[in-house]
Coordinates of N, CA, C and O in Angstrom, one line a residue:
Q17 N 44.7 -4.0 -97.7 CA 45.5 -3.7 -96.5 C 45.0 -4.6 -95.3 O 43.9 -5.1 -95.3
V18 N 45.9 -4.9 -94.4 CA 45.6 -5.6 -93.2 C 45.7 -4.7 -92.0 O 46.5 -3.8 -92.0
Q19 N 45.0 -5.0 -91.0 CA 45.1 -4.3 -89.7 C 46.2 -5.1 -88.9 O 46.1 -6.3 -88.8
L20 N 47.1 -4.3 -88.3 CA 48.2 -5.0 -87.5 C 48.1 -4.5 -86.1 O 47.9 -3.3 -85.8
V21 N 48.2 -5.4 -85.1 CA 48.2 -5.1 -83.7 C 49.4 -5.7 -83.0 O 49.6 -7.0 -83.0
E22 N 50.3 -4.9 -82.5 CA 51.5 -5.3 -81.8 C 51.2 -5.6 -80.3 O 50.3 -4.9 -79.7
S23 N 51.9 -6.5 -79.7 CA 51.9 -6.7 -78.3 C 53.2 -7.3 -77.8 O 54.0 -7.7 -78.7
G24 N 53.4 -7.3 -76.5 CA 54.6 -7.9 -76.0 C 55.6 -6.9 -75.5 O 56.6 -7.3 -74.9
G25 N 55.4 -5.6 -75.7 CA 56.4 -4.6 -75.2 C 56.3 -4.5 -73.7 O 55.5 -5.1 -73.0
G26 N 57.3 -3.7 -73.1 CA 57.3 -3.5 -71.7 C 58.6 -3.0 -71.2 O 59.5 -2.6 -72.0
L27 N 58.8 -3.1 -69.9 CA 60.1 -2.6 -69.3 C 60.9 -3.9 -69.0 O 60.4 -4.8 -68.4
V28 N 62.2 -3.8 -69.4 CA 63.1 -5.0 -69.1 C 64.4 -4.4 -68.8 O 64.8 -3.3 -69.2
Q29 N 65.2 -5.2 -68.0 CA 66.5 -4.8 -67.6 C 67.5 -5.1 -68.7 O 67.3 -6.0 -69.5
P30 N 68.6 -4.3 -68.7 CA 69.6 -4.6 -69.7 C 70.1 -6.1 -69.6 O 70.2 -6.6 -68.5
G31 N 70.2 -6.7 -70.8 CA 70.5 -8.1 -70.9 C 69.3 -9.1 -70.9 O 69.5 -10.3 -71.1
G32 N 68.2 -8.5 -70.7 CA 66.9 -9.3 -70.7 C 66.4 -9.6 -72.1 O 67.0 -9.2 -73.1
S33 N 65.2 -10.2 -72.1 CA 64.6 -10.6 -73.3 C 63.1 -10.2 -73.3 O 62.5 -10.1 -72.3
L34 N 62.6 -10.0 -74.5 CA 61.2 -9.7 -74.8 C 60.9 -10.4 -76.1 O 61.7 -10.5 -77.0
R35 N 59.6 -10.8 -76.2 CA 59.1 -11.3 -77.5 C 57.9 -10.5 -77.9 O 56.9 -10.4 -77.2
L36 N 58.1 -9.8 -79.1 CA 57.0 -9.0 -79.6 C 56.2 -9.9 -80.6 O 56.7 -10.7 -81.3
S37 N 54.9 -9.6 -80.6 CA 54.0 -10.3 -81.6 C 53.2 -9.2 -82.4 O 52.9 -8.1 -81.9
C38 N 53.0 -9.6 -83.6 CA 52.2 -8.7 -84.5 C 51.1 -9.6 -85.2 O 51.4 -10.4 -86.0
A39 N 49.9 -9.3 -84.7 CA 48.7 -10.1 -85.3 C 48.1 -9.3 -86.4 O 47.7 -8.2 -86.2
A40 N 47.9 -10.0 -87.5 CA 47.2 -9.3 -88.6 C 45.8 -9.7 -88.7 O 45.4 -10.9 -88.4
S41 N 44.9 -8.8 -89.2 CA 43.5 -9.1 -89.4 C 43.2 -10.0 -90.5 O 42.1 -10.6 -90.6
G42 N 44.1 -10.1 -91.5 CA 43.9 -10.9 -92.6 C 45.2 -11.7 -92.9 O 46.1 -11.7 -92.2
S43 N 45.2 -12.4 -94.1 CA 46.3 -13.2 -94.4 C 47.6 -12.4 -94.7 O 47.6 -11.4 -95.4
I44 N 48.7 -12.9 -94.2 CA 50.0 -12.3 -94.4 C 50.7 -13.1 -95.4 O 51.9 -12.8 -95.8
F45 N 50.1 -14.2 -95.9 CA 50.8 -15.1 -96.8 C 51.3 -14.4 -98.1 O 52.4 -14.7 -98.6
S46 N 50.4 -13.5 -98.6 CA 50.8 -12.9 -99.8 C 51.6 -11.6 -99.7 O 52.0 -11.0 -100.7
M47 N 51.9 -11.2 -98.4 CA 52.7 -10.0 -98.2 C 54.1 -10.3 -98.7 O 54.7 -11.3 -98.4
N48 N 54.7 -9.3 -99.4 CA 56.1 -9.5 -99.9 C 57.0 -9.5 -98.7 O 57.9 -10.4 -98.7
T49 N 56.9 -8.6 -97.8 CA 57.7 -8.7 -96.5 C 56.8 -8.3 -95.3 O 55.8 -7.5 -95.5
M50 N 57.2 -8.8 -94.2 CA 56.7 -8.4 -92.9 C 57.9 -7.9 -92.1 O 58.9 -8.5 -92.1
G51 N 57.7 -6.8 -91.5 CA 58.9 -6.2 -90.8 C 58.6 -5.6 -89.5 O 57.4 -5.3 -89.1
W52 N 59.7 -5.3 -88.8 CA 59.6 -4.6 -87.5 C 60.5 -3.3 -87.7 O 61.7 -3.4 -88.1
Y53 N 60.0 -2.2 -87.3 CA 60.7 -1.0 -87.3 C 60.6 -0.4 -85.8 O 59.8 -0.8 -85.0
R54 N 61.5 0.6 -85.6 CA 61.4 1.2 -84.3 C 61.8 2.7 -84.4 O 62.4 3.1 -85.3
Q55 N 61.2 3.4 -83.4 CA 61.5 4.9 -83.4 C 61.7 5.3 -82.0 O 60.8 5.2 -81.1
A56 N 62.9 5.8 -81.7 CA 63.3 6.3 -80.4 C 63.0 7.8 -80.4 O 62.9 8.5 -81.5
P57 N 62.8 8.4 -79.2 CA 62.5 9.8 -79.1 C 63.5 10.7 -79.8 O 64.7 10.5 -79.6
G58 N 63.1 11.6 -80.7 CA 64.0 12.5 -81.4 C 64.7 11.9 -82.5 O 65.5 12.5 -83.1
K59 N 64.4 10.6 -82.9 CA 65.1 10.0 -84.0 C 64.1 9.5 -85.0 O 62.9 9.4 -84.8
Q60 N 64.6 9.2 -86.2 CA 63.7 8.7 -87.3 C 63.4 7.3 -87.1 O 64.2 6.5 -86.4
R61 N 62.3 6.8 -87.7 CA 62.0 5.4 -87.6 C 63.0 4.7 -88.5 O 63.4 5.1 -89.5
E62 N 63.4 3.5 -87.9 CA 64.5 2.7 -88.6 C 64.0 1.3 -88.7 O 63.3 0.8 -87.8
L63 N 64.5 0.6 -89.7 CA 64.3 -0.8 -89.9 C 65.0 -1.6 -88.8 O 66.2 -1.4 -88.6
V64 N 64.4 -2.6 -88.2 CA 65.0 -3.5 -87.3 C 65.2 -4.8 -87.9 O 66.3 -5.3 -88.0
A65 N 64.2 -5.4 -88.5 CA 64.2 -6.7 -89.1 C 63.0 -6.8 -90.1 O 62.0 -6.3 -89.8
L66 N 63.2 -7.6 -91.1 CA 62.1 -8.0 -92.0 C 62.3 -9.4 -92.4 O 63.4 -10.0 -92.4
I67 N 61.2 -10.0 -92.8 CA 61.2 -11.4 -93.3 C 60.4 -11.4 -94.6 O 59.3 -10.9 -94.7
T68 N 61.0 -12.1 -95.6 CA 60.3 -12.2 -96.9 C 59.2 -13.2 -96.9 O 59.1 -14.0 -96.0
R69 N 58.4 -13.2 -98.0 CA 57.4 -14.2 -98.1 C 58.0 -15.6 -98.1 O 57.3 -16.5 -97.7
G70 N 59.2 -15.7 -98.6 CA 59.8 -17.0 -98.6 C 60.5 -17.4 -97.3 O 61.0 -18.5 -97.2
G71 N 60.4 -16.5 -96.3 CA 60.9 -16.8 -95.0 C 62.4 -16.4 -94.8 O 63.0 -16.7 -93.8
W72 N 62.9 -15.6 -95.7 CA 64.3 -15.1 -95.5 C 64.3 -13.9 -94.6 O 63.7 -12.9 -95.0
P73 N 65.1 -13.9 -93.6 CA 65.2 -12.8 -92.7 C 66.3 -11.8 -93.1 O 67.4 -12.2 -93.6
N74 N 66.2 -10.6 -92.7 CA 67.2 -9.5 -92.8 C 67.2 -8.7 -91.6 O 66.1 -8.4 -91.1
Y75 N 68.4 -8.3 -91.1 CA 68.5 -7.6 -89.8 C 69.3 -6.4 -90.0 O 70.3 -6.3 -90.8
S76 N 69.0 -5.3 -89.2 CA 69.9 -4.2 -89.1 C 71.2 -4.6 -88.4 O 71.2 -5.6 -87.6
N77 N 72.3 -4.0 -88.7 CA 73.5 -4.4 -88.0 C 73.5 -4.2 -86.5 O 74.1 -5.0 -85.8
S78 N 72.7 -3.3 -86.0 CA 72.6 -3.0 -84.6 C 71.9 -4.2 -83.8 O 72.1 -4.2 -82.6
V79 N 71.2 -5.0 -84.5 CA 70.4 -6.1 -83.7 C 70.9 -7.5 -84.2 O 70.4 -8.5 -83.6
K80 N 71.7 -7.5 -85.2 CA 72.1 -8.8 -85.8 C 72.7 -9.7 -84.7 O 73.6 -9.2 -84.0
G81 N 72.3 -10.9 -84.6 CA 72.8 -11.8 -83.6 C 72.1 -11.8 -82.2 O 72.3 -12.6 -81.4
R82 N 71.3 -10.8 -82.1 CA 70.5 -10.6 -80.8 C 69.0 -10.8 -81.0 O 68.3 -11.3 -80.1
F83 N 68.5 -10.4 -82.2 CA 67.1 -10.4 -82.5 C 66.8 -11.5 -83.5 O 67.6 -11.7 -84.4
T84 N 65.6 -12.1 -83.4 CA 65.2 -13.1 -84.4 C 63.8 -12.8 -84.8 O 62.9 -12.7 -84.0
I85 N 63.6 -12.6 -86.1 CA 62.2 -12.4 -86.7 C 61.7 -13.7 -87.2 O 62.5 -14.5 -87.8
S86 N 60.4 -14.0 -87.1 CA 59.8 -15.2 -87.6 C 58.3 -14.9 -87.9 O 57.8 -13.9 -87.5
R87 N 57.8 -15.7 -88.8 CA 56.4 -15.6 -89.2 C 55.7 -16.9 -89.1 O 56.2 -17.9 -89.5
D88 N 54.4 -16.8 -88.7 CA 53.5 -18.0 -88.7 C 52.4 -17.7 -89.6 O 51.4 -17.0 -89.2
N89 N 52.4 -18.1 -90.8 CA 51.4 -17.8 -91.8 C 50.0 -18.3 -91.4 O 49.0 -17.7 -91.7
A90 N 50.0 -19.5 -90.7 CA 48.7 -20.1 -90.3 C 48.0 -19.2 -89.3 O 46.8 -19.2 -89.2
K91 N 48.8 -18.5 -88.5 CA 48.2 -17.7 -87.4 C 48.2 -16.2 -87.8 O 47.8 -15.4 -87.0
N92 N 48.7 -15.9 -89.0 CA 48.8 -14.5 -89.5 C 49.5 -13.6 -88.5 O 49.1 -12.5 -88.1
T93 N 50.6 -14.1 -88.0 CA 51.3 -13.5 -86.9 C 52.8 -13.5 -87.2 O 53.4 -14.4 -87.7
V94 N 53.5 -12.3 -86.9 CA 54.9 -12.2 -87.0 C 55.5 -11.9 -85.6 O 54.8 -11.2 -84.8
Y95 N 56.6 -12.5 -85.3 CA 57.2 -12.3 -84.0 C 58.6 -11.7 -84.1 O 59.3 -11.8 -85.1
L96 N 59.0 -11.1 -83.0 CA 60.4 -10.5 -82.9 C 60.9 -10.9 -81.5 O 60.4 -10.4 -80.5
Q97 N 61.8 -11.9 -81.5 CA 62.4 -12.3 -80.3 C 63.6 -11.5 -80.1 O 64.5 -11.4 -80.9
M98 N 63.7 -10.8 -78.9 CA 64.7 -9.8 -78.7 C 65.5 -10.3 -77.4 O 64.9 -10.4 -76.3
N99 N 66.8 -10.6 -77.6 CA 67.6 -11.1 -76.5 C 68.7 -10.1 -76.3 O 69.0 -9.2 -77.2
S100 N 69.4 -10.2 -75.2 CA 70.5 -9.3 -74.8 C 70.2 -7.9 -75.1 O 71.0 -7.1 -75.7
L101 N 69.1 -7.5 -74.6 CA 68.6 -6.1 -74.8 C 69.5 -5.1 -74.2 O 70.1 -5.3 -73.1
K102 N 69.6 -3.9 -74.9 CA 70.5 -2.8 -74.4 C 69.6 -1.6 -74.2 O 68.6 -1.4 -74.9
P103 N 70.1 -0.6 -73.4 CA 69.3 0.6 -73.3 C 69.0 1.3 -74.6 O 68.0 1.9 -74.8
E104 N 70.0 1.2 -75.6 CA 69.8 1.8 -76.9 C 68.7 1.1 -77.7 O 68.3 1.6 -78.8
D105 N 68.2 0.0 -77.2 CA 67.0 -0.6 -77.9 C 65.7 0.0 -77.5 O 64.7 -0.4 -78.1
T106 N 65.7 0.9 -76.6 CA 64.5 1.5 -76.1 C 63.9 2.3 -77.3 O 64.5 3.2 -77.9
A107 N 62.6 2.1 -77.5 CA 61.9 2.7 -78.6 C 60.5 2.2 -78.7 O 60.1 1.2 -78.0
V108 N 59.7 2.8 -79.5 CA 58.4 2.3 -79.9 C 58.6 1.4 -81.1 O 59.3 1.8 -82.1
Y109 N 58.2 0.2 -81.0 CA 58.4 -0.8 -82.1 C 57.1 -1.0 -82.9 O 56.0 -1.2 -82.3
Y110 N 57.2 -0.9 -84.2 CA 56.1 -0.9 -85.1 C 56.2 -2.1 -86.1 O 57.3 -2.4 -86.6
C111 N 55.1 -2.7 -86.3 CA 55.0 -3.8 -87.3 C 54.6 -3.2 -88.6 O 53.8 -2.3 -88.7
N112 N 55.1 -3.8 -89.7 CA 54.8 -3.4 -91.0 C 54.5 -4.5 -91.9 O 55.2 -5.6 -91.8
A113 N 53.6 -4.4 -92.8 CA 53.2 -5.4 -93.8 C 53.3 -4.7 -95.2 O 52.6 -3.7 -95.4
Q114 N 54.2 -5.2 -96.0 CA 54.4 -4.6 -97.3 C 53.8 -5.6 -98.4 O 54.4 -6.7 -98.6
G115 N 52.7 -5.2 -99.0 CA 52.2 -6.0 -100.1 C 52.6 -5.4 -101.4 O 53.5 -4.5 -101.5
L116 N 52.1 -5.9 -102.5 CA 52.5 -5.5 -103.8 C 52.1 -4.0 -104.0 O 52.9 -3.2 -104.6
L117 N 51.0 -3.6 -103.5 CA 50.5 -2.2 -103.7 C 50.1 -1.5 -102.4 O 49.7 -0.4 -102.5
T118 N 50.2 -2.2 -101.3 CA 49.8 -1.7 -100.0 C 50.8 -1.8 -99.0 O 51.7 -2.6 -99.0
T119 N 50.7 -0.8 -98.0 CA 51.6 -0.8 -96.9 C 50.7 -0.6 -95.6 O 49.9 0.3 -95.6
S120 N 50.9 -1.4 -94.6 CA 50.2 -1.3 -93.4 C 51.1 -1.2 -92.2 O 52.2 -1.8 -92.2
W121 N 50.7 -0.4 -91.2 CA 51.5 -0.2 -90.0 C 50.6 -0.5 -88.8 O 49.4 -0.2 -88.8
G122 N 51.2 -1.0 -87.8 CA 50.5 -1.1 -86.5 C 50.6 0.1 -85.7 O 51.2 1.1 -86.1
Q123 N 50.0 0.1 -84.5 CA 50.0 1.3 -83.7 C 51.3 1.5 -82.8 O 51.5 2.5 -82.2
G124 N 52.0 0.4 -82.7 CA 53.3 0.4 -82.0 C 53.2 -0.1 -80.6 O 52.1 0.0 -80.0
T125 N 54.3 -0.6 -80.1 CA 54.4 -1.1 -78.7 C 55.7 -0.6 -78.1 O 56.7 -0.6 -78.8
Q126 N 55.6 -0.1 -76.9 CA 56.8 0.5 -76.3 C 57.7 -0.5 -75.7 O 57.2 -1.4 -74.9
V127 N 59.0 -0.4 -75.9 CA 60.0 -1.3 -75.3 C 60.9 -0.3 -74.6 O 61.5 0.6 -75.2
T128 N 61.1 -0.6 -73.3 CA 62.0 0.2 -72.5 C 63.0 -0.7 -71.8 O 62.6 -1.6 -71.1
V129 N 64.3 -0.4 -72.1 CA 65.4 -1.2 -71.5 C 66.1 -0.3 -70.5 O 66.8 0.6 -70.9
S130 N 65.9 -0.6 -69.2 CA 66.5 0.2 -68.2 C 66.6 -0.6 -66.9 O 65.8 -1.5 -66.6
S131 N 67.6 -0.2 -66.1 CA 67.8 -0.8 -64.8 C 67.2 0.0 -63.7 O 67.2 -0.3 -62.5

């Protein structure tokens, strides 16, 4: 397993942008997927975006066209660029690393979209 630490969350106005980072304690090169999930108060955790080992991204319909996931294997870091943020994007965002036999989660970072 790897230890994951998210950063970059905060308060932003609707229409604004944020960039989340997820730094891993070890190599992410061998991870099958790296992903971002989010959980809003009173709701279940949901997938936001993931990126495969080969670099192919997948997005939930709610963020497609607004969010971009990327990975830098040399820095063992995954990013989530979030543009055109909406109040409904408010949640705690979690980083996930899915290996062949292991799953790791970060502690989460709060994103609040409000005027």
